Coordinates of C-alpha atoms in Angstrom, one line a residue:
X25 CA 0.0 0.0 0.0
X26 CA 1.1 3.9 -0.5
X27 CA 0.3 6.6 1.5
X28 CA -3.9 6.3 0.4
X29 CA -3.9 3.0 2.4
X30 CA -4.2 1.5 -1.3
X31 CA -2.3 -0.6 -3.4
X32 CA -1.2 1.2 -6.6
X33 CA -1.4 -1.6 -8.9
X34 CA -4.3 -3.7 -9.7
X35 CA -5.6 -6.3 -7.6
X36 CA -7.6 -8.5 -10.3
X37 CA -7.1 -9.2 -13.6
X38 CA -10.0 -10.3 -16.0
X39 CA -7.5 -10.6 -19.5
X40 CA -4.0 -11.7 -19.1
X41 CA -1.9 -11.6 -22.3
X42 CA 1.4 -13.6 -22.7
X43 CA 3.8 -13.4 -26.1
X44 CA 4.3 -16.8 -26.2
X45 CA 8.0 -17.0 -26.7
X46 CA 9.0 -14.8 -23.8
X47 CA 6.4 -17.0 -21.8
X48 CA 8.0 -20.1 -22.9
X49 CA 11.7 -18.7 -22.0
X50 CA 10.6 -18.1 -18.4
X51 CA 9.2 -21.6 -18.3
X52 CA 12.2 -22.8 -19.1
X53 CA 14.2 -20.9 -16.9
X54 CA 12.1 -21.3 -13.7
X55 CA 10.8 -25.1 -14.3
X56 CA 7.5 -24.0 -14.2
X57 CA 7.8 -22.4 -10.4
X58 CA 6.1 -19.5 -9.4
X59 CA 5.9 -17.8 -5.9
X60 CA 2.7 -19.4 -3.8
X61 CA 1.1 -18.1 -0.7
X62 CA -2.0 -18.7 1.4
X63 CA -4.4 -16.6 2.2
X64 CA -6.4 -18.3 5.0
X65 CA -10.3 -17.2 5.9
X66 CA -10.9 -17.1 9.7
X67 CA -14.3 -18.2 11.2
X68 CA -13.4 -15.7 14.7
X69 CA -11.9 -12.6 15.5
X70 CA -9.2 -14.7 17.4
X71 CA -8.1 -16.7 14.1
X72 CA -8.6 -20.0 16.0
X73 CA -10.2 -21.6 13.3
X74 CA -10.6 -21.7 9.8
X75 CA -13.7 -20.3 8.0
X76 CA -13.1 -22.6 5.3
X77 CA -9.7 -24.8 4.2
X78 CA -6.8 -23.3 3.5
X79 CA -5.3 -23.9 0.0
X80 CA -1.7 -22.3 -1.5
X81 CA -2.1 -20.3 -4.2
X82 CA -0.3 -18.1 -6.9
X83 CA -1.6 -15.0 -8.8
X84 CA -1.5 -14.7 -12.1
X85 CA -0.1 -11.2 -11.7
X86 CA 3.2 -12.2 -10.3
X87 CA 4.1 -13.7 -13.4
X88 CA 5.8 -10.6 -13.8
X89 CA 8.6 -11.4 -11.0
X90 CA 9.9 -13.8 -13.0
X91 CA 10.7 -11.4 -15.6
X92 CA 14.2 -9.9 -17.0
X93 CA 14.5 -6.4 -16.8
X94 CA 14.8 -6.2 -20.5
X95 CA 11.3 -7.5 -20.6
X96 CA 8.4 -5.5 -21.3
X97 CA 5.1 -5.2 -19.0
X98 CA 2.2 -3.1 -18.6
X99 CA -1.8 -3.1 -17.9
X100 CA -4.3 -1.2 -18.5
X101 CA -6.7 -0.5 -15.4
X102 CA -10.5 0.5 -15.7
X103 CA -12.5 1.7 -13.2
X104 CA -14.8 -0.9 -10.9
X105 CA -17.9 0.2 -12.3
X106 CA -16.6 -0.8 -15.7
X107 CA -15.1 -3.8 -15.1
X108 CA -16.2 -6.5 -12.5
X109 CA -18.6 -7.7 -10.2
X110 CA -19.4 -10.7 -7.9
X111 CA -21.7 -12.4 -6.0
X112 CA -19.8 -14.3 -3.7
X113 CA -20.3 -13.2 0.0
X114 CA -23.4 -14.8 2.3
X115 CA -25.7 -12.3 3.8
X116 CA -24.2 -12.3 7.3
X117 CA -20.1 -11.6 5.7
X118 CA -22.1 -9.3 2.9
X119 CA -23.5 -6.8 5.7
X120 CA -20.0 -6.3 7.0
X121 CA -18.1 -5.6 4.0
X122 CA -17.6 -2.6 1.3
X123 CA -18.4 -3.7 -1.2
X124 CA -20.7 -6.3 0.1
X125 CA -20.0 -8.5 -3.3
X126 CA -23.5 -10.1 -2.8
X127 CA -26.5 -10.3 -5.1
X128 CA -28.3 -6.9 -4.2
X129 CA -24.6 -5.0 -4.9
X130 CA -23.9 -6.8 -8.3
X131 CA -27.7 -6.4 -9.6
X132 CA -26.9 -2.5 -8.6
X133 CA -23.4 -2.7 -10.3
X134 CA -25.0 -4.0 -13.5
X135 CA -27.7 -1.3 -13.6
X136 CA -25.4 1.2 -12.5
X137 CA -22.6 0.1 -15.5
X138 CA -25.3 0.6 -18.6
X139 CA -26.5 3.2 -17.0
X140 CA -23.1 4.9 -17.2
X141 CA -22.7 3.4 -20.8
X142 CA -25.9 4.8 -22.1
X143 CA -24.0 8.1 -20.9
X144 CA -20.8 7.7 -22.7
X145 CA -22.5 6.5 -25.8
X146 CA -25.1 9.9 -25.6
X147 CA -22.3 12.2 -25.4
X148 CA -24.5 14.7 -24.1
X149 CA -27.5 13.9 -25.2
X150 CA -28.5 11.2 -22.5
X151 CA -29.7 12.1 -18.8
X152 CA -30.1 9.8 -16.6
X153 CA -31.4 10.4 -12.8
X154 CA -29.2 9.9 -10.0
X155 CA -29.5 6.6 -8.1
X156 CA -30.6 6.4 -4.3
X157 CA -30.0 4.7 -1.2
X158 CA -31.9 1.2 -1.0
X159 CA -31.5 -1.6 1.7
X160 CA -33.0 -5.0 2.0
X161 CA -31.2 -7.8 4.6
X162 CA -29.3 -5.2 6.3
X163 CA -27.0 -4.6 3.1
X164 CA -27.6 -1.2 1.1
X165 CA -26.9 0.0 -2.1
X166 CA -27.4 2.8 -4.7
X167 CA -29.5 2.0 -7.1
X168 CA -31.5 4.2 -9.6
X169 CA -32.8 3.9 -13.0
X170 CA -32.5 -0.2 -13.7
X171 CA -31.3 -0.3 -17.4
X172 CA -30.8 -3.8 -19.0
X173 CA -28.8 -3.9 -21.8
X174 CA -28.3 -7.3 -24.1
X175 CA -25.3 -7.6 -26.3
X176 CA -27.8 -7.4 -29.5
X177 CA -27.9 -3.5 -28.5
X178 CA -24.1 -3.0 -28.9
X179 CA -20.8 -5.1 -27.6
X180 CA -18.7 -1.7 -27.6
X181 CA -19.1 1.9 -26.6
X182 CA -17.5 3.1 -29.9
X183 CA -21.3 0.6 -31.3
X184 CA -23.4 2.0 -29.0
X185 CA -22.6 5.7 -30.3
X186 CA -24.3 4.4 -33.7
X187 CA -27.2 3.5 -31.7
X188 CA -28.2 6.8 -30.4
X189 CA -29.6 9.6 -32.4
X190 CA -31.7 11.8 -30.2
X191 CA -31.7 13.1 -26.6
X192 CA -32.8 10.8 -24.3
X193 CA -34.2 11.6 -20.9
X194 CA -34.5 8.4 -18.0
X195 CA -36.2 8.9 -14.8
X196 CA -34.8 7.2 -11.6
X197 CA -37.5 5.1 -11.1
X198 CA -37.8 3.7 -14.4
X199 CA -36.6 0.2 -16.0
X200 CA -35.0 -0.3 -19.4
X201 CA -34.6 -3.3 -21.3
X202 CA -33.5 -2.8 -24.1
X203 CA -33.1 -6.6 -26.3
X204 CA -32.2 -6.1 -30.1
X205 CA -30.5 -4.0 -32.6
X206 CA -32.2 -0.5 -31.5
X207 CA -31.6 3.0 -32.5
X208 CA -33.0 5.4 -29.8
X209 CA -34.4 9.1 -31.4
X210 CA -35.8 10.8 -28.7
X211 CA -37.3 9.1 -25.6
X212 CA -38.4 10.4 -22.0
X213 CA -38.9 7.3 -19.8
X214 CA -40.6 7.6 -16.5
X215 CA -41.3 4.3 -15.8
X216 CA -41.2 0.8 -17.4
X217 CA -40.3 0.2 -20.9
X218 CA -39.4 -3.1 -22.4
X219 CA -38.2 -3.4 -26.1
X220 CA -37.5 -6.9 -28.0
X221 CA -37.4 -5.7 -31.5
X222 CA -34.6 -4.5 -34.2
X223 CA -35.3 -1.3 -36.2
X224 CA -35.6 2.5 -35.2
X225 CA -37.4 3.4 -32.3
X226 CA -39.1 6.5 -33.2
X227 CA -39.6 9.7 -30.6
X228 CA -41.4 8.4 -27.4
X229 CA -42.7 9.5 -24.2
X230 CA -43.1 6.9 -21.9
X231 CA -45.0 7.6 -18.6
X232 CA -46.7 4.1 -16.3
X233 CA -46.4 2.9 -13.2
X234 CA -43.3 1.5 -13.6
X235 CA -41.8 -1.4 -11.4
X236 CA -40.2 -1.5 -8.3
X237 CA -38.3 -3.4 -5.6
X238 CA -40.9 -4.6 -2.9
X239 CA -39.1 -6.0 0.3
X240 CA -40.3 -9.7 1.2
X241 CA -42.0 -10.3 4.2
X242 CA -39.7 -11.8 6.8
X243 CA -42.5 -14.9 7.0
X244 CA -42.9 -15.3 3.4
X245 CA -38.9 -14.9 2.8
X246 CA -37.7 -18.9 3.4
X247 CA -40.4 -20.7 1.2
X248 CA -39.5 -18.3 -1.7
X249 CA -37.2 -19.6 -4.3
X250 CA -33.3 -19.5 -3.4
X251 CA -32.5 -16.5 -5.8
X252 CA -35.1 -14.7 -4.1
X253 CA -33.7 -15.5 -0.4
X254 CA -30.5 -14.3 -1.0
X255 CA -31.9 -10.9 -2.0
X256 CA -34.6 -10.2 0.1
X257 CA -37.0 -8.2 -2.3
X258 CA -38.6 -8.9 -5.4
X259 CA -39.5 -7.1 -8.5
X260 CA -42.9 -6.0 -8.8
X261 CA -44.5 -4.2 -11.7
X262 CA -47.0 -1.8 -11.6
X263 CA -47.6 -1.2 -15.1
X264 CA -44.9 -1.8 -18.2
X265 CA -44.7 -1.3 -21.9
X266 CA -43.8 -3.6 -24.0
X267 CA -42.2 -3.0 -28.0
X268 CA -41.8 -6.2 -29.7
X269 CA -41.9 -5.2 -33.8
X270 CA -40.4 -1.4 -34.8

């Protein structure tokens, strides 16, 4: 760590990229032997016991200490919201952590990532309402406008550009699914719009009842379905509009 209390390099890597004769050249030089640690998980503040067992590991991003210093290395490092999300943390570790990595933090992530996508692609011409506060299991998280984005809409910001022609305006209570090779003119969404067509959507104002996330009674919460327990709401709509041909 420096002097934020934060490590300057990157902590996880998603792509790792070898040239595969300088890889091969530190194989043979090292026999295959990289460094190894553990990185035990304690089930009490006293680290009596283990939370779970104990394994040795190695990181992929120490390949570089194996390196000459003729050898060239770099990375390129996104921010968060960009690049990853988990689920991996039971309720009880989730409440105690930031981030809690659980399934009411990644859904938020997600919305949260097209959200900010939709932006970039606008350049300027899309607004989108800031997110707020919600909390369900004892675990909050910031989440706004829930925009849903499948890869038919665009697999790059530099294809999403093409995508949008007109100003569009999203309210922060509003849901966006957007499933197919759509151009957006100009749309004003204050609530709940579903599209599952390809073609130009022309100008739209959009104005329902929306959906929203409805906690689940404590006593209803262990006979619902396990995707449901580990989030503790449930998506209800009020009223939604659906496009299916353009």
């Amino acid at each position: 760590a420096d002097s934020t209390g934060f490590s300057p390099y990157p902590g996880n890597i998603n792509v790792l990229v070898f040239r595969v004769p300088e890889m091969a050249e530190r194989l043979a030089a090292t026999g295959g032997i990289v460094p190894e640690f553990v990185n035990p998980k304690w089930a009490d503040t006293e680290k009596s016991k283990f939370k779970s067992p104990t394994r040795l590991e190695s990181l992929m991003q120490d390949f570089p200490r194996l390196c000459k210093k003729e050898d060239q290395l770099g990375f390129t490092q996104l921010e968060r919201l960009m690049s990853f999300t988990c689920v991996k943390n039971n309720l009880a570790d989730a409440a105690k952590k930031n981030p809690p990595d659980c399934a009411l933090s990644a859904e938020a992530d997600i919305y949260a990532c097209n959200a900010r996508l939709l932006e970039l692609a606008g350049e300027g011409k899309v607004s989108i309402e800031s997110p707020s506060k919600v909390s369900f299991l004892g675990i909050s998280a910031d989440i706004g406008a829930r925009i849903i984005l499948a890869p038919s809409f665009g697999i790059s910001l530099e294809d999403m550009k093409t995508k949008i022609k007109g100003k569009v305006t999203i309210s922060g209570k509003s849901e966006l699914l957007i499933d197919g090779d759509v151009t957006l003119n100009d749309l004003e969404l204050d609530g709940c719009l579903r599209i599952s067509a390809d073609g130009q959507l022309p100008k739209k104002v959009v104005r329902n009842g929306g959906s929203k996330l409805e906690k689940i009674p404590d006593s209803e919460l262990k006979s619902e379905e396990p995707s449901l327990q580990i989030r503790g709401y449930r998506r209800v709509v009020v009223t939604e509009e659906e496009v299916k041909t353009l």
